[in-house]
């Protein structure tokens, strides 16, 4: 039996291993193994977060766990969607995931670039605007949901800057990952080599960094992976609002 203090590290290593396996499957084109390996990613990451933050976990951790759950649905449900609705199903579940991430990070907005170093808002605004301009001509009837999702994704990335630098990096990578998906789907002629690999590399790194940023926030600004072991009582750093 794995000791409780060791379990978070074991689960994080397992997440890295599953991620590496999934990326290798994409590189090798070893279908259909891409589906089951992708389906394992978010449950293992959520299990890592659960093991690293003991009960009572607080609002911030709880909302991030829900966001990971909807991300998992976004990863898996499109395969079972009828007809050509898979893309819209994926966007729908990830839209809900972004709403929960925004709700989780909103109490920390005063520490984000919304209030501090506002010039740093410009890259986020430029990225979202560029995606809309590039994707709008090819989005057709999906323009409105794609636009709404882009705005929520940008808001999540901005608010993640108030959590921890690791979370800020995760939010930026999430914006890049979903930007690649949108460009591949709607921008004429945009088809980079190994597109699926780059999407999943940035996506898995984004989710991991958001979780690690949350944990670093709870443990204090100097926390690292080596410190991701359970503590007793209410996690320090949980916002009260």
PDB file of N, CA and C in Angstrom, residues 15-57:
ATOM      1  N   UNK A  15       0.703  10.545 -13.963  1.00  0.00           N
ATOM      2  CA  UNK A  15       0.152  11.486 -14.948  1.00  0.00           C
ATOM      3  C   UNK A  15       1.179  11.795 -16.033  1.00  0.00           C
ATOM      4  N   UNK A  16       2.414  12.045 -15.634  1.00  0.00           N
ATOM      5  CA  UNK A  16       3.470  12.322 -16.615  1.00  0.00           C
ATOM      6  C   UNK A  16       3.659  11.118 -17.538  1.00  0.00           C
ATOM      7  N   UNK A  17       3.612   9.906 -16.964  1.00  0.00           N
ATOM      8  CA  UNK A  17       3.802   8.698 -17.765  1.00  0.00           C
ATOM      9  C   UNK A  17       2.659   8.509 -18.761  1.00  0.00           C
ATOM     10  N   UNK A  18       1.420   8.709 -18.308  1.00  0.00           N
ATOM     11  CA  UNK A  18       0.273   8.571 -19.209  1.00  0.00           C
ATOM     12  C   UNK A  18       0.328   9.631 -20.306  1.00  0.00           C
ATOM     13  N   UNK A  19       0.724  10.849 -19.929  1.00  0.00           N
ATOM     14  CA  UNK A  19       0.870  11.915 -20.923  1.00  0.00           C
ATOM     15  C   UNK A  19       1.919  11.542 -21.965  1.00  0.00           C
ATOM     16  N   UNK A  20       3.066  11.051 -21.510  1.00  0.00           N
ATOM     17  CA  UNK A  20       4.127  10.657 -22.440  1.00  0.00           C
ATOM     18  C   UNK A  20       3.655   9.535 -23.361  1.00  0.00           C
ATOM     19  N   UNK A  21       2.916   8.567 -22.799  1.00  0.00           N
ATOM     20  CA  UNK A  21       2.392   7.473 -23.607  1.00  0.00           C
ATOM     21  C   UNK A  21       1.414   7.994 -24.657  1.00  0.00           C
ATOM     22  N   UNK A  22       0.529   8.889 -24.242  1.00  0.00           N
ATOM     23  CA  UNK A  22      -0.448   9.439 -25.183  1.00  0.00           C
ATOM     24  C   UNK A  22       0.242  10.214 -26.302  1.00  0.00           C
ATOM     25  N   UNK A  23       1.228  11.017 -25.951  1.00  0.00           N
ATOM     26  CA  UNK A  23       1.948  11.782 -26.971  1.00  0.00           C
ATOM     27  C   UNK A  23       2.716  10.862 -27.914  1.00  0.00           C
ATOM     28  N   UNK A  24       3.275   9.783 -27.365  1.00  0.00           N
ATOM     29  CA  UNK A  24       3.973   8.815 -28.215  1.00  0.00           C
ATOM     30  C   UNK A  24       3.003   8.148 -29.184  1.00  0.00           C
ATOM     31  N   UNK A  25       1.806   7.830 -28.691  1.00  0.00           N
ATOM     32  CA  UNK A  25       0.781   7.241 -29.556  1.00  0.00           C
ATOM     33  C   UNK A  25       0.440   8.188 -30.708  1.00  0.00           C
ATOM     34  N   UNK A  26       0.329   9.477 -30.399  1.00  0.00           N
ATOM     35  CA  UNK A  26       0.029  10.456 -31.447  1.00  0.00           C
ATOM     36  C   UNK A  26       1.166  10.551 -32.463  1.00  0.00           C
ATOM     37  N   UNK A  27       2.401  10.535 -31.970  1.00  0.00           N
ATOM     38  CA  UNK A  27       3.544  10.621 -32.878  1.00  0.00           C
ATOM     39  C   UNK A  27       3.629   9.406 -33.790  1.00  0.00           C
ATOM     40  N   UNK A  28       3.311   8.237 -33.234  1.00  0.00           N
ATOM     41  CA  UNK A  28       3.428   6.994 -33.987  1.00  0.00           C
ATOM     42  C   UNK A  28       2.182   6.685 -34.806  1.00  0.00           C
ATOM     43  N   UNK A  29       1.107   7.445 -34.567  1.00  0.00           N
ATOM     44  CA  UNK A  29      -0.141   7.164 -35.258  1.00  0.00           C
ATOM     45  C   UNK A  29      -0.735   5.831 -34.874  1.00  0.00           C
ATOM     46  N   UNK A  30      -0.546   5.436 -33.616  1.00  0.00           N
ATOM     47  CA  UNK A  30      -0.981   4.116 -33.149  1.00  0.00           C
ATOM     48  C   UNK A  30      -2.437   4.145 -32.703  1.00  0.00           C
ATOM     49  N   UNK A  31      -3.321   4.458 -33.617  1.00  0.00           N
ATOM     50  CA  UNK A  31      -4.747   4.428 -33.300  1.00  0.00           C
ATOM     51  C   UNK A  31      -5.200   2.980 -33.187  1.00  0.00           C
ATOM     52  N   UNK A  32      -6.217   2.658 -32.376  1.00  0.00           N
ATOM     53  CA  UNK A  32      -7.080   3.569 -31.620  1.00  0.00           C
ATOM     54  C   UNK A  32      -6.614   3.822 -30.186  1.00  0.00           C
ATOM     55  N   UNK A  33      -5.342   3.660 -29.887  1.00  0.00           N
ATOM     56  CA  UNK A  33      -4.872   3.821 -28.510  1.00  0.00           C
ATOM     57  C   UNK A  33      -4.864   5.271 -28.059  1.00  0.00           C
ATOM     58  N   UNK A  34      -5.049   6.202 -28.987  1.00  0.00           N
ATOM     59  CA  UNK A  34      -5.092   7.600 -28.565  1.00  0.00           C
ATOM     60  C   UNK A  34      -6.299   7.891 -27.686  1.00  0.00           C
ATOM     61  N   UNK A  35      -7.440   7.239 -27.951  1.00  0.00           N
ATOM     62  CA  UNK A  35      -8.658   7.499 -27.177  1.00  0.00           C
ATOM     63  C   UNK A  35      -8.543   7.041 -25.724  1.00  0.00           C
ATOM     64  N   UNK A  36      -8.180   5.784 -25.464  1.00  0.00           N
ATOM     65  CA  UNK A  36      -8.089   5.372 -24.056  1.00  0.00           C
ATOM     66  C   UNK A  36      -7.010   6.096 -23.275  1.00  0.00           C
ATOM     67  N   UNK A  37      -5.884   6.404 -23.908  1.00  0.00           N
ATOM     68  CA  UNK A  37      -4.846   7.127 -23.169  1.00  0.00           C
ATOM     69  C   UNK A  37      -5.289   8.552 -22.864  1.00  0.00           C
ATOM     70  N   UNK A  38      -5.998   9.189 -23.799  1.00  0.00           N
ATOM     71  CA  UNK A  38      -6.507  10.536 -23.532  1.00  0.00           C
ATOM     72  C   UNK A  38      -7.550  10.511 -22.422  1.00  0.00           C
ATOM     73  N   UNK A  39      -8.367   9.468 -22.396  1.00  0.00           N
ATOM     74  CA  UNK A  39      -9.419   9.376 -21.379  1.00  0.00           C
ATOM     75  C   UNK A  39      -8.853   9.231 -19.971  1.00  0.00           C
ATOM     76  N   UNK A  40      -7.622   8.768 -19.840  1.00  0.00           N
ATOM     77  CA  UNK A  40      -7.012   8.586 -18.518  1.00  0.00           C
ATOM     78  C   UNK A  40      -6.410   9.870 -17.958  1.00  0.00           C
ATOM     79  N   UNK A  41      -6.147  10.851 -18.801  1.00  0.00           N
ATOM     80  CA  UNK A  41      -5.342  12.001 -18.390  1.00  0.00           C
ATOM     81  C   UNK A  41      -5.968  12.791 -17.250  1.00  0.00           C
ATOM     82  N   UNK A  42      -7.174  13.285 -17.432  1.00  0.00           N
ATOM     83  CA  UNK A  42      -7.780  14.149 -16.421  1.00  0.00           C
ATOM     84  C   UNK A  42      -8.150  13.399 -15.136  1.00  0.00           C
ATOM     85  N   UNK A  43      -8.629  12.137 -15.200  1.00  0.00           N
ATOM     86  CA  UNK A  43      -8.858  11.423 -13.944  1.00  0.00           C
ATOM     87  C   UNK A  43      -7.596  11.261 -13.105  1.00  0.00           C
ATOM     88  N   UNK A  44      -6.462  10.969 -13.744  1.00  0.00           N
ATOM     89  CA  UNK A  44      -5.218  10.819 -12.981  1.00  0.00           C
ATOM     90  C   UNK A  44      -4.791  12.164 -12.399  1.00  0.00           C
ATOM     91  N   UNK A  45      -4.930  13.240 -13.172  1.00  0.00           N
ATOM     92  CA  UNK A  45      -4.566  14.561 -12.661  1.00  0.00           C
ATOM     93  C   UNK A  45      -5.484  14.972 -11.511  1.00  0.00           C
ATOM     94  N   UNK A  46      -6.776  14.675 -11.629  1.00  0.00           N
ATOM     95  CA  UNK A  46      -7.707  14.983 -10.543  1.00  0.00           C
ATOM     96  C   UNK A  46      -7.390  14.161  -9.298  1.00  0.00           C
ATOM     97  N   UNK A  47      -7.031  12.891  -9.488  1.00  0.00           N
ATOM     98  CA  UNK A  47      -6.652  12.054  -8.348  1.00  0.00           C
ATOM     99  C   UNK A  47      -5.407  12.603  -7.664  1.00  0.00           C
ATOM    100  N   UNK A  48      -4.467  13.100  -8.451  1.00  0.00           N
ATOM    101  CA  UNK A  48      -3.278  13.738  -7.889  1.00  0.00           C
ATOM    102  C   UNK A  48      -3.658  14.936  -7.032  1.00  0.00           C
ATOM    103  N   UNK A  49      -4.542  15.782  -7.545  1.00  0.00           N
ATOM    104  CA  UNK A  49      -4.967  16.957  -6.784  1.00  0.00           C
ATOM    105  C   UNK A  49      -5.696  16.548  -5.509  1.00  0.00           C
ATOM    106  N   UNK A  50      -6.578  15.568  -5.608  1.00  0.00           N
ATOM    107  CA  UNK A  50      -7.299  15.093  -4.423  1.00  0.00           C
ATOM    108  C   UNK A  50      -6.344  14.564  -3.363  1.00  0.00           C
ATOM    109  N   UNK A  51      -5.320  13.847  -3.792  1.00  0.00           N
ATOM    110  CA  UNK A  51      -4.381  13.262  -2.832  1.00  0.00           C
ATOM    111  C   UNK A  51      -3.469  14.310  -2.211  1.00  0.00           C
ATOM    112  N   UNK A  52      -3.241  15.404  -2.943  1.00  0.00           N
ATOM    113  CA  UNK A  52      -2.312  16.427  -2.463  1.00  0.00           C
ATOM    114  C   UNK A  52      -2.963  17.432  -1.527  1.00  0.00           C
ATOM    115  N   UNK A  53      -4.289  17.558  -1.591  1.00  0.00           N
ATOM    116  CA  UNK A  53      -5.009  18.522  -0.747  1.00  0.00           C
ATOM    117  C   UNK A  53      -6.007  17.757   0.108  1.00  0.00           C
ATOM    118  N   UNK A  54      -5.755  17.634   1.394  1.00  0.00           N
ATOM    119  CA  UNK A  54      -6.655  16.871   2.254  1.00  0.00           C
ATOM    120  C   UNK A  54      -7.942  17.631   2.536  1.00  0.00           C
ATOM    121  N   UNK A  55      -8.958  16.905   2.946  1.00  0.00           N
ATOM    122  CA  UNK A  55     -10.216  17.539   3.348  1.00  0.00           C
ATOM    123  C   UNK A  55     -10.021  18.314   4.656  1.00  0.00           C
ATOM    124  N   UNK A  56     -10.751  19.410   4.843  1.00  0.00           N
ATOM    125  CA  UNK A  56     -11.674  20.060   3.905  1.00  0.00           C
ATOM    126  C   UNK A  56     -10.911  20.856   2.856  1.00  0.00           C
ATOM    127  N   UNK A  57     -11.284  20.674   1.595  1.00  0.00           N
ATOM    128  CA  UNK A  57     -10.461  21.204   0.508  1.00  0.00           C
ATOM    129  C   UNK A  57     -10.762  22.655   0.152  1.00  0.00           C
TER     130      UNK A  57
END
